[in-house]
C-alpha atoms as a printed R data frame, in Angstrom:
    type eleno elety resid chain resno       x       y       z
1   ATOM     1    CA   THR     A     1 111.272 104.271  62.746
2   ATOM     2    CA   LEU     A     2 108.715 107.081  63.757
3   ATOM     3    CA   GLU     A     3 105.872 105.296  62.405
4   ATOM     4    CA   GLU     A     4 106.585 102.091  65.036
5   ATOM     5    CA   SER     A     5 106.950 104.649  67.655
6   ATOM     6    CA   ALA     A     6 103.160 105.940  66.821
7   ATOM     7    CA   THR     A     7 102.003 102.754  66.375
8   ATOM     8    CA   GLY     A     8 103.704 100.625  68.653
9   ATOM     9    CA   VAL     A     9 105.685  97.748  68.382
10  ATOM    10    CA   LYS     A    10 107.117  94.066  69.360
11  ATOM    11    CA   LYS     A    11 111.216  94.255  68.355
12  ATOM    12    CA   ASP     A    12 113.923  91.437  69.305
13  ATOM    13    CA   ILE     A    13 117.071  92.345  70.375
14  ATOM    14    CA   VAL     A    14 120.073  90.297  71.051
15  ATOM    15    CA   TYR     A    15 122.585  91.424  74.054
16  ATOM    16    CA   ASP     A    16 125.166  89.832  75.975
17  ATOM    17    CA   ARG     A    17 124.760  89.478  80.173
18  ATOM    18    CA   LEU     A    18 125.299  87.340  83.220
19  ATOM    19    CA   ALA     A    19 122.706  84.035  83.173
20  ATOM    20    CA   PRO     A    20 122.361  81.956  85.728
21  ATOM    21    CA   CYS     A    21 124.961  78.465  84.481
22  ATOM    22    CA   SER     A    22 124.115  76.040  83.471
23  ATOM    23    CA   ASP     A    23 126.218  73.272  85.422
24  ATOM    24    CA   CYS     A    24 125.266  74.422  89.133
25  ATOM    25    CA   GLY     A    25 121.341  75.837  88.051
26  ATOM    26    CA   GLY     A    26 122.956  79.569  89.884
27  ATOM    27    CA   SER     A    27 123.987  78.163  92.958
28  ATOM    28    CA   GLY     A    28 127.906  77.885  92.094
29  ATOM    29    CA   LEU     A    29 127.945  74.813  93.960
30  ATOM    30    CA   GLY     A    30 130.654  72.363  92.588
31  ATOM    31    CA   GLU     A    31 129.768  68.603  92.727
32  ATOM    32    CA   GLY     A    32 129.528  67.907  96.568
33  ATOM    33    CA   GLY     A    33 130.081  71.057  97.705
34  ATOM    34    CA   LYS     A    34 128.419  73.612  99.941
35  ATOM    35    CA   GLN     A    35 128.564  76.235 101.599
36  ATOM    36    CA   VAL     A    36 130.273  77.061 105.335
37  ATOM    37    CA   THR     A    37 130.313  79.802 107.429
38  ATOM    38    CA   CYS     A    38 133.666  82.836 106.320
39  ATOM    39    CA   PRO     A    39 136.854  81.764 108.700
40  ATOM    40    CA   GLU     A    40 138.361  84.807 108.087
41  ATOM    41    CA   CYS     A    41 135.701  87.109 109.467
42  ATOM    42    CA   ASP     A    42 133.287  84.394 111.521
43  ATOM    43    CA   GLY     A    43 130.499  85.003 108.762
44  ATOM    44    CA   LYS     A    44 130.411  88.368 109.655
45  ATOM    45    CA   GLY     A    45 131.857  90.416 105.929
46  ATOM    46    CA   ARG     A    46 134.264  92.452 107.872
47  ATOM    47    CA   VAL     A    47 136.883  92.344 109.205
48  ATOM    48    CA   VAL     A    48 138.827  95.119 112.155
49  ATOM    49    CA   THR     A    49 142.379  95.761 112.377
50  ATOM    50    CA   VAL     A    50 143.958  97.049 114.839
51  ATOM    51    CA   GLN     A    51 147.441  99.538 114.037
52  ATOM    52    CA   ARG     A    52 149.756 101.020 117.310
53  ATOM    53    CA   THR     A    53 150.440 104.328 116.781
54  ATOM    54    CA   PHE     A    54 152.537 106.992 118.886
55  ATOM    55    CA   LEU     A    55 148.625 108.368 119.839
56  ATOM    56    CA   GLY     A    56 147.069 105.401 120.421
57  ATOM    57    CA   ASP     A    57 145.019 102.159 118.104
58  ATOM    58    CA   MET     A    58 143.326 103.079 116.042
59  ATOM    59    CA   GLN     A    59 141.418 100.205 114.269
60  ATOM    60    CA   SER     A    60 139.582 100.092 111.033
61  ATOM    61    CA   ALA     A    61 136.905  97.880 109.955
62  ATOM    62    CA   THR     A    62 136.930  96.913 105.898
63  ATOM    63    CA   THR     A    63 134.794  94.779 103.750
64  ATOM    64    CA   CYS     A    64 136.539  90.944 104.041
65  ATOM    65    CA   PRO     A    65 139.086  90.240 101.063
66  ATOM    66    CA   GLU     A    66 137.901  86.692 101.272
67  ATOM    67    CA   CYS     A    67 133.962  86.379 101.127
68  ATOM    68    CA   GLN     A    68 133.803  89.959  99.776
69  ATOM    69    CA   GLY     A    69 131.411  91.045 102.792
70  ATOM    70    CA   ALA     A    70 129.024  87.776 102.122
71  ATOM    71    CA   GLY     A    71 129.783  86.649 105.148
72  ATOM    72    CA   THR     A    72 130.371  82.692 104.120
73  ATOM    73    CA   VAL     A    73 132.476  80.772 100.574
74  ATOM    74    CA   ILE     A    74 131.490  77.666  99.184
75  ATOM    75    CA   GLU     A    75 133.782  75.165  99.595
76  ATOM    76    CA   ASP     A    76 134.099  72.645  96.211
77  ATOM    77    CA   PRO     A    77 133.028  75.621  93.727
78  ATOM    78    CA   CYS     A    78 131.722  74.791  90.037
79  ATOM    79    CA   PRO     A    79 134.466  75.069  87.736
80  ATOM    80    CA   GLU     A    80 132.187  76.548  85.361
81  ATOM    81    CA   CYS     A    81 131.519  79.823  86.870
82  ATOM    82    CA   GLU     A    82 133.859  79.143  90.178
83  ATOM    83    CA   GLY     A    83 130.810  79.590  92.535
84  ATOM    84    CA   GLN     A    84 130.169  82.549  90.926
85  ATOM    85    CA   GLY     A    85 126.589  81.137  89.732
86  ATOM    86    CA   ARG     A    86 126.667  82.959  86.895
87  ATOM    87    CA   VAL     A    87 128.011  83.007  83.335
88  ATOM    88    CA   PRO     A    88 128.481  85.013  80.264
89  ATOM    89    CA   ASP     A    89 125.256  84.301  77.609
90  ATOM    90    CA   ARG     A    90 123.614  86.523  74.594
91  ATOM    91    CA   GLN     A    91 120.387  86.597  75.067
92  ATOM    92    CA   LYS     A    92 117.033  87.681  73.048
93  ATOM    93    CA   VAL     A    93 114.150  88.965  73.800
94  ATOM    94    CA   ALA     A    94 110.981  90.435  72.970
95  ATOM    95    CA   VAL     A    95 110.313  93.930  74.671
96  ATOM    96    CA   GLU     A    96 107.044  95.504  73.554
97  ATOM    97    CA   VAL     A    97 107.460  99.871  72.306
98  ATOM    98    CA   PRO     A    98 104.318 101.409  73.248
99  ATOM    99    CA   ALA     A    99 103.330 103.703  70.868
100 ATOM   100    CA   GLY     A   100 103.916 107.407  71.529
101 ATOM   101    CA   ILE     A   101 106.851 106.636  73.213
102 ATOM   102    CA   ARG     A   102 110.038 109.641  72.365
103 ATOM   103    CA   ASP     A   103 112.878 109.582  71.454
104 ATOM   104    CA   GLY     A   104 115.608 108.326  74.628
105 ATOM   105    CA   GLN     A   105 112.776 107.232  76.499
106 ATOM   106    CA   GLN     A   106 113.513 104.246  78.872
107 ATOM   107    CA   LEU     A   107 111.396 100.388  79.171
108 ATOM   108    CA   ARG     A   108 111.612  98.174  82.102
109 ATOM   109    CA   VAL     A   109 111.751  94.394  80.595
110 ATOM   110    CA   GLY     A   110 111.536  92.915  83.991
111 ATOM   111    CA   GLY     A   111 114.012  89.720  85.361
112 ATOM   112    CA   PHE     A   112 116.390  90.039  81.965
113 ATOM   113    CA   GLY     A   113 118.924  91.645  83.598
114 ATOM   114    CA   GLU     A   114 122.436  89.378  84.841
115 ATOM   115    CA   ALA     A   115 121.335  86.490  86.958
116 ATOM   116    CA   GLY     A   116 122.853  87.495  90.648
117 ATOM   117    CA   MET     A   117 124.854  86.260  92.871
118 ATOM   118    CA   GLN     A   118 124.919  82.722  93.538
119 ATOM   119    CA   GLY     A   119 121.459  81.973  93.386
120 ATOM   120    CA   ALA     A   120 120.089  85.689  94.110
121 ATOM   121    CA   GLU     A   121 117.253  87.225  91.384
122 ATOM   122    CA   ALA     A   122 118.153  88.550  88.292
123 ATOM   123    CA   GLY     A   123 118.195  92.408  87.194
124 ATOM   124    CA   ASP     A   124 115.966  93.878  84.986
125 ATOM   125    CA   LEU     A   125 117.821  94.803  81.659
126 ATOM   126    CA   ILE     A   126 116.858  98.824  80.942
127 ATOM   127    CA   VAL     A   127 116.438  99.565  77.416
128 ATOM   128    CA   THR     A   128 116.541 102.585  76.165
129 ATOM   129    CA   VAL     A   129 113.985 103.454  72.863
130 ATOM   130    CA   ARG     A   130 116.344 105.697  69.716
131 ATOM   131    CA   ILE     A   131 114.124 106.926  66.695
132 ATOM   132    CA   GLU     A   132 115.526 107.400  63.233
133 ATOM   133    CA   PRO     A   133 114.616 110.664  61.858
134 ATOM   134    CA   SER     A   134 112.335 110.642  59.172
135 ATOM   135    CA   GLU     A   135 112.718 112.241  55.822
136 ATOM   136    CA   LEU     A   136 108.974 112.919  55.901
137 ATOM   137    CA   TYR     A   137 108.165 113.855  58.902
138 ATOM   138    CA   GLU     A   138 109.774 116.335  61.976
139 ATOM   139    CA   ARG     A   139 109.042 115.400  65.521
140 ATOM   140    CA   ASP     A   140 108.074 117.899  68.204
141 ATOM   141    CA   GLY     A   141 106.826 116.279  71.522
142 ATOM   142    CA   ASP     A   142 103.466 114.634  70.262
143 ATOM   143    CA   HIS     A   143 103.236 117.057  66.804
144 ATOM   144    CA   LEU     A   144 104.235 116.358  63.681
145 ATOM   145    CA   HIS     A   145 105.634 119.052  60.820
146 ATOM   146    CA   ALA     A   146 105.546 118.180  57.208
147 ATOM   147    CA   MET     A   147 106.463 120.255  54.224
148 ATOM   148    CA   ALA     A   148 104.183 120.593  51.938
149 ATOM   149    CA   ASN     A   149 104.638 122.652  48.316
150 ATOM   150    CA   LEU     A   150 101.932 124.705  47.617
151 ATOM   151    CA   THR     A   151 101.762 127.546  44.460
152 ATOM   152    CA   MET     A   152 101.382 130.769  44.164
153 ATOM   153    CA   VAL     A   153  97.593 130.828  43.942
154 ATOM   154    CA   GLN     A   154  96.822 128.266  46.704
155 ATOM   155    CA   ALA     A   155  99.182 130.643  49.019
156 ATOM   156    CA   ALA     A   156  96.738 133.079  47.669
157 ATOM   157    CA   LEU     A   157  93.475 131.911  47.894
158 ATOM   158    CA   GLY     A   158  93.522 129.236  50.272
159 ATOM   159    CA   ALA     A   159  93.445 125.836  49.491
160 ATOM   160    CA   GLN     A   160  92.029 122.414  50.636
161 ATOM   161    CA   LEU     A   161  95.538 119.823  50.228
162 ATOM   162    CA   LYS     A   162  96.439 115.911  50.594
163 ATOM   163    CA   VAL     A   163  99.132 115.836  53.095
164 ATOM   164    CA   ASP     A   164 100.309 111.491  53.728
165 ATOM   165    CA   GLY     A   165  99.147 111.154  57.275
166 ATOM   166    CA   ILE     A   166 102.023 108.657  59.847
167 ATOM   167    CA   LEU     A   167 100.231 105.839  59.306
168 ATOM   168    CA   PRO     A   168 100.081 103.811  55.869
169 ATOM   169    CA   ASP     A   169  97.372 104.403  53.715
170 ATOM   170    CA   GLU     A   170  96.458 107.758  55.904
171 ATOM   171    CA   GLU     A   171  95.317 110.804  53.918
172 ATOM   172    CA   VAL     A   172  95.570 114.374  55.772
173 ATOM   173    CA   GLU     A   173  93.270 117.208  54.654
174 ATOM   174    CA   VAL     A   174  95.134 120.035  55.220
175 ATOM   175    CA   THR     A   175  92.915 123.220  54.733
176 ATOM   176    CA   VAL     A   176  95.960 126.203  53.935
177 ATOM   177    CA   PRO     A   177  94.466 129.871  54.420
178 ATOM   178    CA   GLU     A   178  93.882 132.451  51.939
179 ATOM   179    CA   GLY     A   179  97.320 135.073  52.377
180 ATOM   180    CA   THR     A   180  99.377 131.893  53.387
């Protein structure tokens, strides 16, 4: 809410991500499994093919389809995660939203993104903040605009008005100049 964005708040969010596999500890190795050099690319992570054409030999290099460029493959992978080291999971995290945040700003929560492949470090979670429209105020950067009803006499002669502030139990005194 606009009030929460003014004071800051801690929000719990729930999201789906790939988390480290609990069966293999994120390594991707099954019982008695091990990482070995890829037999397809000999550990280089890429394969080179040569095609003979009427213009001569044409050589091209592509990412190894067997190891996806890692240079190693797993013998006897974990049956739960199929050697990836990560599985789908639902995560809950408390996010500190700082005071003064604006609609559309993003917060980075380190280490709560997708788990890396085969024990690699997890990425960061990026949270986009959305602020609900307020019934009482309209935000313009760091300024708040509110509507106040005046009588003809108050507008002509000037007045002191008390307007509810954004914080609980806050009142703001506004001076209305004469001739408004």
